[in-house]
Amino acid sequence: MKAYFGPYGGQFVPETVMYALTELDQAFRYYRRDRQFKKSLAAYLRDYVGRPTPLYLAEGLTGKLKGPRIYLKREDLTHTGAHKINNTLGQVLLAKAMGKERIIAETGAGQHGVATATAATLFGLSCAIYMGETDIKRQAMNVTRMKLLGAEVIPVGSGSRTLKDAINEALRDWVTNISNTYYVIGSVVGPHPYPTIVREFQYVVGKEARQQIQKAAGRLPDVLVACVGGGSNAMGLFAPFAKDAVRFIGVEAAGSGIESGKHSAPLCAGRVGILHGTKSYLLQTDEGQISEAHSVAPGLDYPGVGPEHSSLKDTLRAEYVSVTDEEALEAFQLLSRTDGIIPALESSHAVAFVCKRASEFKKEDIVVINLSGRGDKDLDIVAQYLKEASHE
Ligand SMILES: *Cc1c(COP(=O)(O)O)cnc(C)c1O
């Protein structure tokens, strides 16, 4: 497997981490072709996660927009309510095959922590989740979930007490306990081989969608649309269509607006640098310090993006656009009313883009949106927004 996507990716880590990455690379190369491993993963994806997820023609939204035919890939219907479980289940199964006894991860909003704790419990491995103290306060519900699932949540009090500090602590733990510990990364980010591993475990999303749309519409779609935080649900949808004449559109979070500086759109408005062991577009100051990301969607609030997306941007294979918090909140409400589906705020970004540009598509065009998760987790945020909006 290659460590670079064009000039992006690589392994910008201390020497002590290299041993662990090499071991992981070798194990993944072996098990991805191992019949028993593949059979076991497929069975858990079917019986535990609930795959295949449906591909649903959103009649309400399609009718309302009078635009292209819109299909939703329903990752919101998976166990735990988002695509993240596809990856954590795969990685924890890999950890078990490698003989590891202990799982660690870091989490910002808590969603990756919950998905990791779920998979660790399923396979009977102990689990520790690093989380910044600020995030622990903001995401009390997910902390409760992780604890219920039997994980230990380790508070990180250094730096800004958020995700990037939790990443540092998780890496330190991994290097110290490498012989029995597996580090689960939650998106197509981090040093090689993680971006490839996570893409391969999310590949199932696009593979199913490709078969489903051919059956439903008799042909491939014209456009695929997915939100981009780290970029795993987008990579999972795009990858199986890599050689097809299908447009890829990744939607980043413009937060309060790109010009406000408060956004989470490294591909649209960032510069190339190194974060989390990988070279990619990211949000940074003139001095090269990582800037804070802003988005109403907890899962899009990350200052970097997967290196493969940076390459797809430069080669123009994919287009990257952004939508604001406000536009995403509108789409959240719209899809709830048109089709009775409450989408995650992250996925609402992808929906919002299609709503905004509906008139630019032809009526017979087929658009597939990855509905990466369900919105139940976001009700407090949305209720707060609606309250403020009604007072204005
Ligand atoms: C975490 C999350 C995302 C963002 O992660 P990607 O790696 O960009 O897919 C998107 N949607 C939902 C529902 C999430 O939980």
mmCIF file of C-alpha atoms and ligand atoms in Angstrom:
data_model
loop_
_atom_site.group_PDB
_atom_site.id
_atom_site.type_symbol
_atom_site.label_atom_id
_atom_site.label_comp_id
_atom_site.label_asym_id
_atom_site.label_seq_id
_atom_site.Cartn_x
_atom_site.Cartn_y
_atom_site.Cartn_z
ATOM 1 C CA MET A 1 0.000 0.000 0.000
ATOM 2 C CA LYS A 2 1.295 3.426 -0.819
ATOM 3 C CA ALA A 3 2.019 5.930 1.936
ATOM 4 C CA TYR A 4 1.376 8.969 -0.263
ATOM 5 C CA PHE A 5 -1.504 10.339 -2.317
ATOM 6 C CA GLY A 6 0.390 12.628 -4.678
ATOM 7 C CA PRO A 7 2.404 14.829 -2.313
ATOM 8 C CA TYR A 8 0.042 14.203 0.628
ATOM 9 C CA GLY A 9 0.031 11.669 3.439
ATOM 10 C CA GLY A 10 3.214 10.089 4.774
ATOM 11 C CA GLN A 11 4.334 9.244 8.278
ATOM 12 C CA PHE A 12 5.394 12.378 10.138
ATOM 13 C CA VAL A 13 5.792 10.689 13.492
ATOM 14 C CA PRO A 14 8.553 10.144 16.066
ATOM 15 C CA GLU A 15 10.826 7.129 15.498
ATOM 16 C CA THR A 16 9.158 5.314 18.421
ATOM 17 C CA VAL A 17 5.796 5.265 16.578
ATOM 18 C CA MET A 18 7.315 3.810 13.388
ATOM 19 C CA TYR A 19 7.551 0.297 14.794
ATOM 20 C CA ALA A 20 3.833 0.323 15.603
ATOM 21 C CA LEU A 21 2.866 1.668 12.161
ATOM 22 C CA THR A 22 4.972 -0.941 10.375
ATOM 23 C CA GLU A 23 3.420 -3.739 12.411
ATOM 24 C CA LEU A 24 -0.054 -2.376 11.622
ATOM 25 C CA ASP A 25 0.730 -2.041 7.910
ATOM 26 C CA GLN A 26 1.890 -5.662 7.709
ATOM 27 C CA ALA A 27 -1.080 -6.979 9.674
ATOM 28 C CA PHE A 28 -3.590 -5.081 7.540
ATOM 29 C CA ARG A 29 -2.011 -6.286 4.285
ATOM 30 C CA TYR A 30 -2.331 -9.837 5.545
ATOM 31 C CA TYR A 31 -5.814 -9.813 7.069
ATOM 32 C CA ARG A 32 -7.540 -7.815 4.304
ATOM 33 C CA ARG A 33 -6.994 -10.868 2.078
ATOM 34 C CA ASP A 34 -7.581 -13.482 4.777
ATOM 35 C CA ARG A 35 -10.753 -15.482 4.039
ATOM 36 C CA GLN A 36 -11.657 -16.076 7.660
ATOM 37 C CA PHE A 37 -11.213 -12.389 8.550
ATOM 38 C CA LYS A 38 -13.310 -11.224 5.599
ATOM 39 C CA LYS A 39 -16.047 -13.722 6.372
ATOM 40 C CA SER A 40 -16.166 -12.727 10.010
ATOM 41 C CA LEU A 41 -16.254 -8.973 9.224
ATOM 42 C CA ALA A 42 -19.028 -9.461 6.670
ATOM 43 C CA ALA A 43 -21.100 -11.418 9.181
ATOM 44 C CA TYR A 44 -20.792 -8.720 11.865
ATOM 45 C CA LEU A 45 -21.605 -5.983 9.345
ATOM 46 C CA ARG A 46 -24.758 -7.862 8.395
ATOM 47 C CA ASP A 47 -25.995 -9.136 11.765
ATOM 48 C CA TYR A 48 -24.712 -6.473 14.161
ATOM 49 C CA VAL A 49 -24.458 -3.256 12.145
ATOM 50 C CA GLY A 50 -27.504 -3.999 9.977
ATOM 51 C CA ARG A 51 -25.965 -3.913 6.503
ATOM 52 C CA PRO A 52 -26.674 -3.472 3.718
ATOM 53 C CA THR A 53 -28.266 -0.114 4.518
ATOM 54 C CA PRO A 54 -31.000 0.964 2.071
ATOM 55 C CA LEU A 55 -30.596 3.386 -0.818
ATOM 56 C CA TYR A 56 -33.777 5.432 -0.692
ATOM 57 C CA LEU A 57 -35.232 7.680 -3.406
ATOM 58 C CA ALA A 58 -36.149 10.797 -1.411
ATOM 59 C CA GLU A 59 -39.465 11.485 -3.101
ATOM 60 C CA GLY A 60 -40.379 14.380 -0.850
ATOM 61 C CA LEU A 61 -37.151 16.317 -1.285
ATOM 62 C CA THR A 62 -36.955 15.497 -5.000
ATOM 63 C CA GLY A 63 -40.509 16.810 -5.480
ATOM 64 C CA LYS A 64 -39.912 19.912 -3.401
ATOM 65 C CA LEU A 65 -36.717 20.937 -5.197
ATOM 66 C CA LYS A 66 -38.075 20.086 -8.669
ATOM 67 C CA GLY A 67 -34.473 19.250 -9.462
ATOM 68 C CA PRO A 68 -32.507 16.037 -9.902
ATOM 69 C CA ARG A 69 -33.581 12.652 -8.562
ATOM 70 C CA ILE A 70 -32.103 12.456 -5.058
ATOM 71 C CA TYR A 71 -31.179 9.137 -3.485
ATOM 72 C CA LEU A 72 -30.051 8.854 0.136
ATOM 73 C CA LYS A 73 -27.577 6.195 1.271
ATOM 74 C CA ARG A 74 -29.002 5.447 4.692
ATOM 75 C CA GLU A 75 -26.002 5.152 7.010
ATOM 76 C CA ASP A 76 -28.272 6.740 9.622
ATOM 77 C CA LEU A 77 -29.943 3.331 9.925
ATOM 78 C CA THR A 78 -26.836 1.486 11.130
ATOM 79 C CA HIS A 79 -26.430 0.341 14.728
ATOM 80 C CA THR A 80 -25.243 3.407 16.715
ATOM 81 C CA GLY A 81 -26.676 5.661 14.008
ATOM 82 C CA ALA A 82 -23.737 6.632 11.806
ATOM 83 C CA HIS A 83 -21.126 5.264 9.407
ATOM 84 C CA LYS A 84 -18.377 5.383 12.057
ATOM 85 C CA ILE A 85 -19.234 1.864 13.241
ATOM 86 C CA ASN A 86 -18.122 0.365 9.859
ATOM 87 C CA ASN A 87 -14.592 1.515 10.603
ATOM 88 C CA THR A 88 -14.364 0.866 14.339
ATOM 89 C CA LEU A 89 -15.780 -2.632 13.930
ATOM 90 C CA GLY A 90 -13.217 -3.395 11.211
ATOM 91 C CA GLN A 91 -10.283 -2.000 13.163
ATOM 92 C CA VAL A 92 -11.198 -3.695 16.447
ATOM 93 C CA LEU A 93 -11.626 -7.011 14.620
ATOM 94 C CA LEU A 94 -8.164 -6.416 13.131
ATOM 95 C CA ALA A 95 -6.802 -5.665 16.631
ATOM 96 C CA LYS A 96 -8.238 -8.940 17.883
ATOM 97 C CA ALA A 97 -6.734 -10.865 14.970
ATOM 98 C CA MET A 98 -3.359 -9.239 15.783
ATOM 99 C CA GLY A 99 -3.649 -10.570 19.357
ATOM 100 C CA LYS A 100 -4.049 -7.133 21.003
ATOM 101 C CA GLU A 101 -5.938 -7.035 24.303
ATOM 102 C CA ARG A 102 -6.487 -3.332 24.725
ATOM 103 C CA ILE A 103 -8.094 -0.668 22.524
ATOM 104 C CA ILE A 104 -7.409 3.058 22.787
ATOM 105 C CA ALA A 105 -8.786 6.015 20.851
ATOM 106 C CA GLU A 106 -9.226 9.736 21.200
ATOM 107 C CA THR A 107 -12.454 11.564 20.639
ATOM 108 C CA GLY A 108 -13.602 15.158 20.257
ATOM 109 C CA ALA A 109 -17.382 15.223 20.082
ATOM 110 C CA GLY A 110 -17.508 11.700 21.478
ATOM 111 C CA GLN A 111 -19.044 9.952 18.476
ATOM 112 C CA HIS A 112 -15.855 8.103 17.535
ATOM 113 C CA GLY A 113 -15.361 7.239 21.214
ATOM 114 C CA VAL A 114 -18.820 5.702 21.382
ATOM 115 C CA ALA A 115 -18.342 3.735 18.140
ATOM 116 C CA THR A 116 -14.959 2.461 19.359
ATOM 117 C CA ALA A 117 -16.281 1.512 22.806
ATOM 118 C CA THR A 118 -19.148 -0.355 21.127
ATOM 119 C CA ALA A 119 -16.808 -2.445 18.968
ATOM 120 C CA ALA A 120 -14.371 -3.099 21.848
ATOM 121 C CA THR A 121 -17.218 -4.364 24.021
ATOM 122 C CA LEU A 122 -18.552 -6.537 21.217
ATOM 123 C CA PHE A 123 -15.194 -8.293 20.890
ATOM 124 C CA GLY A 124 -14.416 -8.389 24.615
ATOM 125 C CA LEU A 125 -11.391 -6.066 24.607
ATOM 126 C CA SER A 126 -10.693 -3.422 27.245
ATOM 127 C CA CYS A 127 -11.047 0.154 26.033
ATOM 128 C CA ALA A 128 -9.661 3.554 27.070
ATOM 129 C CA ILE A 129 -10.830 6.767 25.391
ATOM 130 C CA TYR A 130 -8.835 10.002 25.653
ATOM 131 C CA MET A 131 -10.949 13.127 25.697
ATOM 132 C CA GLY A 132 -10.158 16.796 26.420
ATOM 133 C CA GLU A 133 -11.672 18.162 29.633
ATOM 134 C CA THR A 134 -13.471 20.889 27.688
ATOM 135 C CA ASP A 135 -15.044 18.291 25.396
ATOM 136 C CA ILE A 136 -16.033 16.091 28.368
ATOM 137 C CA LYS A 137 -18.110 18.986 29.719
ATOM 138 C CA ARG A 138 -19.637 19.781 26.319
ATOM 139 C CA GLN A 139 -20.473 16.171 25.456
ATOM 140 C CA ALA A 140 -21.736 14.719 28.728
ATOM 141 C CA MET A 141 -24.205 12.388 27.005
ATOM 142 C CA ASN A 142 -21.517 10.638 24.957
ATOM 143 C CA VAL A 143 -19.307 10.315 28.047
ATOM 144 C CA THR A 144 -22.192 8.522 29.773
ATOM 145 C CA ARG A 145 -22.618 6.281 26.721
ATOM 146 C CA MET A 146 -18.941 5.316 26.656
ATOM 147 C CA LYS A 147 -18.967 4.505 30.369
ATOM 148 C CA LEU A 148 -22.137 2.431 29.998
ATOM 149 C CA LEU A 149 -20.366 0.489 27.254
ATOM 150 C CA GLY A 150 -17.586 -0.312 29.707
ATOM 151 C CA ALA A 151 -14.921 2.087 28.431
ATOM 152 C CA GLU A 152 -12.637 4.139 30.626
ATOM 153 C CA VAL A 153 -12.785 7.843 29.676
ATOM 154 C CA ILE A 154 -9.446 9.507 30.425
ATOM 155 C CA PRO A 155 -9.668 13.321 30.792
ATOM 156 C CA VAL A 156 -6.904 15.364 29.127
ATOM 157 C CA GLY A 157 -6.129 18.637 30.898
ATOM 158 C CA SER A 158 -3.213 19.887 28.784
ATOM 159 C CA GLY A 159 -3.279 22.591 26.088
ATOM 160 C CA SER A 160 -6.702 23.674 24.888
ATOM 161 C CA ARG A 161 -8.180 20.505 26.506
ATOM 162 C CA THR A 162 -9.786 19.467 23.231
ATOM 163 C CA LEU A 163 -9.241 16.990 20.407
ATOM 164 C CA LYS A 164 -5.654 17.774 19.431
ATOM 165 C CA ASP A 165 -4.471 17.394 23.047
ATOM 166 C CA ALA A 166 -6.349 14.100 23.301
ATOM 167 C CA ILE A 167 -4.557 12.922 20.126
ATOM 168 C CA ASN A 168 -1.161 13.630 21.708
ATOM 169 C CA GLU A 169 -2.037 11.656 24.834
ATOM 170 C CA ALA A 170 -3.405 8.712 22.850
ATOM 171 C CA LEU A 171 -0.178 8.568 20.803
ATOM 172 C CA ARG A 172 1.889 8.635 23.995
ATOM 173 C CA ASP A 173 -0.140 5.766 25.442
ATOM 174 C CA TRP A 174 0.253 3.758 22.221
ATOM 175 C CA VAL A 175 4.020 4.113 22.134
ATOM 176 C CA THR A 176 4.272 3.103 25.798
ATOM 177 C CA ASN A 177 1.959 0.083 25.555
ATOM 178 C CA ILE A 178 2.576 -0.987 21.986
ATOM 179 C CA SER A 179 2.854 -4.731 22.660
ATOM 180 C CA ASN A 180 -0.759 -5.212 23.788
ATOM 181 C CA THR A 181 -2.500 -2.025 22.583
ATOM 182 C CA TYR A 182 -4.235 -1.068 19.326
ATOM 183 C CA TYR A 183 -4.941 2.600 18.473
ATOM 184 C CA VAL A 184 -8.205 3.124 16.556
ATOM 185 C CA ILE A 185 -8.268 6.280 14.394
ATOM 186 C CA GLY A 186 -11.738 7.490 13.423
ATOM 187 C CA SER A 187 -11.370 8.961 9.954
ATOM 188 C CA VAL A 188 -9.160 8.811 6.845
ATOM 189 C CA VAL A 189 -6.550 10.912 8.669
ATOM 190 C CA GLY A 190 -3.368 10.249 10.646
ATOM 191 C CA PRO A 191 -0.128 8.660 9.432
ATOM 192 C CA HIS A 192 0.007 5.888 6.826
ATOM 193 C CA PRO A 193 -1.509 3.255 6.846
ATOM 194 C CA TYR A 194 -4.551 4.719 8.657
ATOM 195 C CA PRO A 195 -6.019 6.726 5.737
ATOM 196 C CA THR A 196 -6.000 3.564 3.616
ATOM 197 C CA ILE A 197 -7.272 1.273 6.378
ATOM 198 C CA VAL A 198 -10.196 3.546 7.213
ATOM 199 C CA ARG A 199 -11.094 4.008 3.522
ATOM 200 C CA GLU A 200 -11.077 0.237 3.012
ATOM 201 C CA PHE A 201 -13.373 -0.339 6.005
ATOM 202 C CA GLN A 202 -15.771 2.360 4.716
ATOM 203 C CA TYR A 203 -15.600 1.050 1.123
ATOM 204 C CA VAL A 204 -18.691 -1.063 1.838
ATOM 205 C CA VAL A 205 -20.840 2.107 1.742
ATOM 206 C CA GLY A 206 -20.048 2.951 -1.884
ATOM 207 C CA LYS A 207 -19.907 -0.687 -2.944
ATOM 208 C CA GLU A 208 -23.471 -1.241 -1.790
ATOM 209 C CA ALA A 209 -24.638 2.085 -3.237
ATOM 210 C CA ARG A 210 -23.134 1.229 -6.633
ATOM 211 C CA GLN A 211 -25.070 -2.050 -6.813
ATOM 212 C CA GLN A 212 -28.242 -0.529 -5.404
ATOM 213 C CA ILE A 213 -28.425 2.411 -7.819
ATOM 214 C CA GLN A 214 -27.850 0.146 -10.816
ATOM 215 C CA LYS A 215 -30.714 -2.004 -9.670
ATOM 216 C CA ALA A 216 -33.008 0.944 -8.860
ATOM 217 C CA ALA A 217 -32.240 3.250 -11.789
ATOM 218 C CA GLY A 218 -30.576 0.934 -14.301
ATOM 219 C CA ARG A 219 -27.443 3.054 -14.448
ATOM 220 C CA LEU A 220 -24.729 4.781 -12.409
ATOM 221 C CA PRO A 221 -25.473 8.145 -10.739
ATOM 222 C CA ASP A 222 -24.262 11.452 -12.180
ATOM 223 C CA VAL A 223 -23.113 12.910 -8.886
ATOM 224 C CA LEU A 224 -22.098 11.687 -5.418
ATOM 225 C CA VAL A 225 -22.313 14.151 -2.533
ATOM 226 C CA ALA A 226 -20.957 13.692 0.999
ATOM 227 C CA CYS A 227 -19.981 15.914 3.902
ATOM 228 C CA VAL A 228 -16.285 16.078 4.760
ATOM 229 C CA GLY A 229 -14.946 16.291 8.293
ATOM 230 C CA GLY A 230 -11.894 14.054 8.230
ATOM 231 C CA GLY A 231 -13.416 12.609 5.072
ATOM 232 C CA SER A 232 -14.209 8.955 5.810
ATOM 233 C CA ASN A 233 -17.874 8.795 4.804
ATOM 234 C CA ALA A 234 -16.992 10.673 1.600
ATOM 235 C CA MET A 235 -14.036 8.363 0.775
ATOM 236 C CA GLY A 236 -16.164 5.296 1.496
ATOM 237 C CA LEU A 237 -18.823 6.479 -0.946
ATOM 238 C CA PHE A 238 -16.441 7.775 -3.638
ATOM 239 C CA ALA A 239 -13.794 5.028 -3.758
ATOM 240 C CA PRO A 240 -15.823 2.274 -5.507
ATOM 241 C CA PHE A 241 -16.731 4.791 -8.258
ATOM 242 C CA ALA A 242 -13.118 5.925 -8.811
ATOM 243 C CA LYS A 243 -12.972 4.708 -12.410
ATOM 244 C CA ASP A 244 -16.524 5.731 -13.360
ATOM 245 C CA ALA A 245 -17.654 8.936 -15.064
ATOM 246 C CA VAL A 246 -19.309 10.143 -11.879
ATOM 247 C CA ARG A 247 -18.771 13.561 -10.269
ATOM 248 C CA PHE A 248 -17.594 13.633 -6.650
ATOM 249 C CA ILE A 249 -18.586 16.569 -4.459
ATOM 250 C CA GLY A 250 -17.300 16.937 -0.892
ATOM 251 C CA VAL A 251 -19.060 19.452 1.337
ATOM 252 C CA GLU A 252 -17.080 21.144 4.105
ATOM 253 C CA ALA A 253 -18.417 23.200 6.998
ATOM 254 C CA ALA A 254 -18.263 26.943 6.385
ATOM 255 C CA GLY A 255 -19.396 27.584 9.985
ATOM 256 C CA SER A 256 -20.269 31.264 10.387
ATOM 257 C CA GLY A 257 -18.981 31.869 6.838
ATOM 258 C CA ILE A 258 -15.542 31.385 5.280
ATOM 259 C CA GLU A 259 -14.809 35.130 5.464
ATOM 260 C CA SER A 260 -15.522 35.144 9.236
ATOM 261 C CA GLY A 261 -12.537 32.865 9.794
ATOM 262 C CA LYS A 262 -14.781 30.674 11.957
ATOM 263 C CA HIS A 263 -15.146 27.605 9.799
ATOM 264 C CA SER A 264 -13.948 24.059 9.330
ATOM 265 C CA ALA A 265 -13.091 24.063 5.633
ATOM 266 C CA PRO A 266 -9.394 23.214 5.142
ATOM 267 C CA LEU A 267 -9.874 22.115 1.514
ATOM 268 C CA CYS A 268 -11.745 25.290 0.544
ATOM 269 C CA ALA A 269 -9.787 27.765 2.648
ATOM 270 C CA GLY A 270 -6.783 26.091 4.288
ATOM 271 C CA ARG A 271 -3.102 25.635 3.463
ATOM 272 C CA VAL A 272 -0.834 22.603 3.278
ATOM 273 C CA GLY A 273 0.846 21.565 6.515
ATOM 274 C CA ILE A 274 1.339 18.647 8.885
ATOM 275 C CA LEU A 275 -1.123 17.522 11.538
ATOM 276 C CA HIS A 276 -1.665 14.202 13.278
ATOM 277 C CA GLY A 277 1.299 12.644 11.438
ATOM 278 C CA THR A 278 0.107 13.404 7.918
ATOM 279 C CA LYS A 279 0.628 16.068 5.260
ATOM 280 C CA SER A 280 -2.591 17.629 4.011
ATOM 281 C CA TYR A 281 -4.587 20.838 3.745
ATOM 282 C CA LEU A 282 -5.345 22.240 7.187
ATOM 283 C CA LEU A 283 -6.372 25.286 9.162
ATOM 284 C CA GLN A 284 -3.336 27.107 10.477
ATOM 285 C CA THR A 285 -2.011 30.510 11.452
ATOM 286 C CA ASP A 286 0.681 32.363 9.480
ATOM 287 C CA GLU A 287 3.165 30.892 11.964
ATOM 288 C CA GLY A 288 2.030 27.342 11.190
ATOM 289 C CA GLN A 289 0.155 26.778 14.459
ATOM 290 C CA ILE A 290 -3.054 24.764 14.087
ATOM 291 C CA SER A 291 -6.162 26.980 14.247
ATOM 292 C CA GLU A 292 -9.360 25.999 15.953
ATOM 293 C CA ALA A 293 -12.152 24.677 13.735
ATOM 294 C CA HIS A 294 -15.749 25.891 14.001
ATOM 295 C CA SER A 295 -18.916 24.127 12.935
ATOM 296 C CA VAL A 296 -22.390 23.601 14.329
ATOM 297 C CA ALA A 297 -21.866 19.922 13.422
ATOM 298 C CA PRO A 298 -19.725 18.283 16.121
ATOM 299 C CA GLY A 299 -18.300 15.702 13.711
ATOM 300 C CA LEU A 300 -17.060 18.301 11.211
ATOM 301 C CA ASP A 301 -15.164 20.279 13.827
ATOM 302 C CA TYR A 302 -11.637 19.118 12.853
ATOM 303 C CA PRO A 303 -8.859 21.416 11.553
ATOM 304 C CA GLY A 304 -7.430 18.854 9.120
ATOM 305 C CA VAL A 305 -8.685 16.550 6.382
ATOM 306 C CA GLY A 306 -7.601 13.187 4.984
ATOM 307 C CA PRO A 307 -4.599 13.360 2.609
ATOM 308 C CA GLU A 308 -6.397 11.510 -0.184
ATOM 309 C CA HIS A 309 -8.959 14.325 -0.365
ATOM 310 C CA SER A 310 -6.135 16.850 -0.734
ATOM 311 C CA SER A 311 -4.905 14.870 -3.706
ATOM 312 C CA LEU A 312 -8.398 14.520 -5.216
ATOM 313 C CA LYS A 313 -8.753 18.297 -4.906
ATOM 314 C CA ASP A 314 -5.460 19.089 -6.647
ATOM 315 C CA THR A 315 -6.089 16.617 -9.475
ATOM 316 C CA LEU A 316 -9.664 17.967 -9.828
ATOM 317 C CA ARG A 317 -11.094 14.430 -9.552
ATOM 318 C CA ALA A 318 -13.330 15.741 -6.763
ATOM 319 C CA GLU A 319 -14.840 19.172 -6.150
ATOM 320 C CA TYR A 320 -14.965 20.679 -2.683
ATOM 321 C CA VAL A 321 -17.527 23.235 -1.624
ATOM 322 C CA SER A 322 -18.790 24.548 1.691
ATOM 323 C CA VAL A 323 -22.099 25.409 3.346
ATOM 324 C CA THR A 324 -22.691 27.509 6.461
ATOM 325 C CA ASP A 325 -24.138 26.484 9.831
ATOM 326 C CA GLU A 326 -27.325 28.289 8.935
ATOM 327 C CA GLU A 327 -27.748 26.509 5.604
ATOM 328 C CA ALA A 328 -27.117 23.139 7.276
ATOM 329 C CA LEU A 329 -29.706 23.894 9.982
ATOM 330 C CA GLU A 330 -32.251 24.764 7.265
ATOM 331 C CA ALA A 331 -31.569 21.481 5.458
ATOM 332 C CA PHE A 332 -31.864 19.597 8.760
ATOM 333 C CA GLN A 333 -35.416 20.891 9.122
ATOM 334 C CA LEU A 334 -36.276 20.544 5.443
ATOM 335 C CA LEU A 335 -35.458 16.830 5.138
ATOM 336 C CA SER A 336 -37.281 16.149 8.412
ATOM 337 C CA ARG A 337 -40.442 17.596 6.838
ATOM 338 C CA THR A 338 -40.156 16.404 3.249
ATOM 339 C CA ASP A 339 -39.233 12.790 3.948
ATOM 340 C CA GLY A 340 -39.658 12.167 7.669
ATOM 341 C CA ILE A 341 -35.918 11.668 8.099
ATOM 342 C CA ILE A 342 -34.037 13.697 10.723
ATOM 343 C CA PRO A 343 -30.448 13.807 9.437
ATOM 344 C CA ALA A 344 -27.279 14.375 11.480
ATOM 345 C CA LEU A 345 -26.066 17.982 11.324
ATOM 346 C CA GLU A 346 -22.967 16.708 9.504
ATOM 347 C CA SER A 347 -25.026 14.982 6.809
ATOM 348 C CA SER A 348 -27.266 18.072 6.632
ATOM 349 C CA HIS A 349 -24.312 19.866 5.023
ATOM 350 C CA ALA A 350 -24.454 17.486 2.061
ATOM 351 C CA VAL A 351 -28.231 17.872 1.827
ATOM 352 C CA ALA A 352 -27.908 21.677 2.042
ATOM 353 C CA PHE A 353 -25.513 21.792 -0.890
ATOM 354 C CA VAL A 354 -27.908 19.873 -3.134
ATOM 355 C CA CYS A 355 -30.817 22.129 -2.074
ATOM 356 C CA LYS A 356 -28.767 25.241 -2.814
ATOM 357 C CA ARG A 357 -27.662 24.077 -6.278
ATOM 358 C CA ALA A 358 -30.718 22.045 -7.287
ATOM 359 C CA SER A 359 -31.470 24.315 -10.255
ATOM 360 C CA GLU A 360 -28.022 23.680 -11.753
ATOM 361 C CA PHE A 361 -28.797 19.996 -12.236
ATOM 362 C CA LYS A 362 -30.870 18.484 -15.015
ATOM 363 C CA LYS A 363 -34.175 16.931 -14.013
ATOM 364 C CA GLU A 364 -33.094 13.476 -15.137
ATOM 365 C CA ASP A 365 -29.791 13.662 -13.226
ATOM 366 C CA ILE A 366 -29.280 11.191 -10.405
ATOM 367 C CA VAL A 367 -27.658 12.481 -7.232
ATOM 368 C CA VAL A 368 -26.662 10.148 -4.393
ATOM 369 C CA ILE A 369 -26.185 11.820 -1.010
ATOM 370 C CA ASN A 370 -24.457 9.947 1.777
ATOM 371 C CA LEU A 371 -26.718 10.363 4.783
ATOM 372 C CA SER A 372 -23.836 9.643 7.146
ATOM 373 C CA GLY A 373 -25.851 9.670 10.374
ATOM 374 C CA ARG A 374 -29.104 10.378 12.139
ATOM 375 C CA GLY A 375 -29.918 13.630 13.896
ATOM 376 C CA ASP A 376 -31.170 12.487 17.302
ATOM 377 C CA LYS A 377 -27.797 13.376 18.820
ATOM 378 C CA ASP A 378 -28.154 16.972 17.581
ATOM 379 C CA LEU A 379 -31.601 17.851 18.937
ATOM 380 C CA ASP A 380 -30.270 20.020 21.791
ATOM 381 C CA ILE A 381 -28.164 22.101 19.389
ATOM 382 C CA VAL A 382 -31.058 22.509 16.963
ATOM 383 C CA ALA A 383 -33.585 23.337 19.696
ATOM 384 C CA GLN A 384 -31.239 26.041 20.983
ATOM 385 C CA TYR A 385 -30.881 27.480 17.472
ATOM 386 C CA LEU A 386 -34.644 27.507 16.865
ATOM 387 C CA LYS A 387 -35.184 29.252 20.210
ATOM 388 C CA GLU A 388 -32.652 31.962 19.369
ATOM 389 C CA ALA A 389 -34.048 32.370 15.858
ATOM 390 C CA SER A 390 -37.604 32.839 17.168
ATOM 391 C CA HIS A 391 -36.422 35.632 19.494
ATOM 392 C CA GLU A 392 -34.753 37.604 16.740
HETATM 393 C C1 LIG B 1 -18.005 11.902 12.436
HETATM 394 C C2 LIG B 1 -19.085 12.149 11.485
HETATM 395 C C3 LIG B 1 -18.852 12.757 10.238
HETATM 396 C C4 LIG B 1 -17.512 13.270 9.814
HETATM 397 O O1 LIG B 1 -16.530 12.302 9.651
HETATM 398 P P1 LIG B 1 -15.970 11.871 8.214
HETATM 399 O O2 LIG B 1 -14.734 11.136 8.554
HETATM 400 O O3 LIG B 1 -15.708 13.133 7.444
HETATM 401 O O4 LIG B 1 -16.993 11.040 7.572
HETATM 402 C C5 LIG B 1 -19.918 12.889 9.358
HETATM 403 N N1 LIG B 1 -21.162 12.483 9.683
HETATM 404 C C6 LIG B 1 -21.430 11.919 10.882
HETATM 405 C C7 LIG B 1 -22.828 11.506 11.172
HETATM 406 C C8 LIG B 1 -20.405 11.718 11.818
HETATM 407 O O5 LIG B 1 -20.690 11.168 12.997
#
